[in-house]
C-alpha positions as a Markdown table, in Angstrom:
| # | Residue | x | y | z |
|---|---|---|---|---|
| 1 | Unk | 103.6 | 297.8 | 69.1 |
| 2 | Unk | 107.3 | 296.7 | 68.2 |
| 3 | Unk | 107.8 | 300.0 | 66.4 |
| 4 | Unk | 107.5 | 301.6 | 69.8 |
| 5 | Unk | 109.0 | 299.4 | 71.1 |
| 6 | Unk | 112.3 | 299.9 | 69.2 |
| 7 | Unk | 112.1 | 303.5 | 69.7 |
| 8 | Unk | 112.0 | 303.4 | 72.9 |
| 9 | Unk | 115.3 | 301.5 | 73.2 |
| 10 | Unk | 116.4 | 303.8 | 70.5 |
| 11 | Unk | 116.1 | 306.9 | 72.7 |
| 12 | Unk | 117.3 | 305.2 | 75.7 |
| 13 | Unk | 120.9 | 304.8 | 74.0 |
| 14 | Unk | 120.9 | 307.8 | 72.1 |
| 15 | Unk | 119.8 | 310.3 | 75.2 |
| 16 | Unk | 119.9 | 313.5 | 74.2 |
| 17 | Unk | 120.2 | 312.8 | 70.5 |
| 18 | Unk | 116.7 | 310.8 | 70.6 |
| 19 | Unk | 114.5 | 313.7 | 70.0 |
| 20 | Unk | 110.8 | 313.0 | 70.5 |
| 21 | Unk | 110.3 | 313.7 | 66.4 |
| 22 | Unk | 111.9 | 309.7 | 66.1 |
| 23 | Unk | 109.5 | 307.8 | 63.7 |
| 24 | Unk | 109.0 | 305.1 | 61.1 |
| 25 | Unk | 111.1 | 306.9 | 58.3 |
| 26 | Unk | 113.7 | 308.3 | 60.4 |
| 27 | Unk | 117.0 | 307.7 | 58.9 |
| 28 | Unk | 119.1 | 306.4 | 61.8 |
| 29 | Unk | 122.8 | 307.5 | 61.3 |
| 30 | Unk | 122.1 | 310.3 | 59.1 |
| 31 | Unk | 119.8 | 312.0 | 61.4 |
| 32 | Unk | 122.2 | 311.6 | 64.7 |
| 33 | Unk | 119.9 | 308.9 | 66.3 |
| 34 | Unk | 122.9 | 306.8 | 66.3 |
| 35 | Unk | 127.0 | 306.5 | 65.8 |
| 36 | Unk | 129.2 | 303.9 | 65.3 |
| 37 | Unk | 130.1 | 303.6 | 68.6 |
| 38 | Unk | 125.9 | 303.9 | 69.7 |
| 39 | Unk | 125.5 | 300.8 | 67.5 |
| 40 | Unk | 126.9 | 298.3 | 69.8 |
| 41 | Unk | 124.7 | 299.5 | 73.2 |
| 42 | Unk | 121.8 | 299.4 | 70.8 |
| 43 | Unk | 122.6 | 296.3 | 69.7 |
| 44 | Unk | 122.8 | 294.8 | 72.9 |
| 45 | Unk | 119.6 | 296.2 | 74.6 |
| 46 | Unk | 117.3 | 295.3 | 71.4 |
| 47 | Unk | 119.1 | 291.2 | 71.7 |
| 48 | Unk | 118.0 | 292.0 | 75.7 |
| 49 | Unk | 114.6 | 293.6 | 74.9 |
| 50 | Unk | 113.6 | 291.6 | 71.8 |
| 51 | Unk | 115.3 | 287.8 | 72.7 |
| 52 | Unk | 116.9 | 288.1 | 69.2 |
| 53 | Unk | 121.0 | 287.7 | 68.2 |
| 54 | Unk | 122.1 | 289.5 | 65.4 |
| 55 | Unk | 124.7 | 287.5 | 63.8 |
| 56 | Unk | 127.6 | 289.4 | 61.5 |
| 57 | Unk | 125.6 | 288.8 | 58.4 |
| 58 | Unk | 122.9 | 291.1 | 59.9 |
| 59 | Unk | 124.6 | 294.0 | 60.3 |
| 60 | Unk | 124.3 | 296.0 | 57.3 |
| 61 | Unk | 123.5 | 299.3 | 57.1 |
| 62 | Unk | 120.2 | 298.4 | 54.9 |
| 63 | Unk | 118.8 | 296.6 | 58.7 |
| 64 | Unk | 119.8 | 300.1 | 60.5 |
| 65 | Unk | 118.8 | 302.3 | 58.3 |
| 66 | Unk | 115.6 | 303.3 | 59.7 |
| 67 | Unk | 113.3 | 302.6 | 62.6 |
| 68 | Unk | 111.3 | 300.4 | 59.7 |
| 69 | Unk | 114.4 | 298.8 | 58.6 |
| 70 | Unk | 115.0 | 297.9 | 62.2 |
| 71 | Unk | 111.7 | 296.6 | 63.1 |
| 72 | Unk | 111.4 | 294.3 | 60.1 |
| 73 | Unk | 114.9 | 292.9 | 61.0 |
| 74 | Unk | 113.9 | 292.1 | 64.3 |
| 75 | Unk | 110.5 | 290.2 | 62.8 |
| 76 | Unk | 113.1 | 288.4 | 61.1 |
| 77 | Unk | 114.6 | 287.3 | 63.8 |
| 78 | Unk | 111.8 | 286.4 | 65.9 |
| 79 | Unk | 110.4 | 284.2 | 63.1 |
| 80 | Unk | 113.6 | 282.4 | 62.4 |
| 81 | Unk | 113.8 | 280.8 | 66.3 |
| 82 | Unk | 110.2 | 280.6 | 65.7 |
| 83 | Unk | 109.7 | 276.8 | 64.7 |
């Protein structure tokens, strides 16, 4: 399923701050998934794995707030190039 999916590319740019206890509900930055600097590699490999483009606008904390958050953004996405 996407949410996997997403974790997945999740704990391949966090490494050894992915912990296997990543779900749903886990709050993102506040739990060390992800930094400032993490954002931009997990930006990249979810345009790669998802053939989605975040635009400016879409970068909010709200969208990467949680693994949730994330997944519905990327549904989002999907459906806008989606005629």
């Amino acid at each position: 399923a996407l949410e996997e999916r997403v974790c997945k590319v999740i704990r391949t740019v966090s490494g050894e701050r992915g912990r296997s206890t990543l779900e749903s509900g886990s709050r993102l930055f506040e739990e060390g998934y992800i930094d400032s600097f993490g954002l931009l590699e997990l930006l990249t490999e979810l345009e790669k794995t998802f053939g989605v483009s975040f635009l400016d606008e879409d970068l909010t904390k709200e969208n990467f707030a949680t693994v949730a958050a994330l997944c519905q953004a990327i549904r989002s996405k999907q459906s806008e190039r989606t005629p």
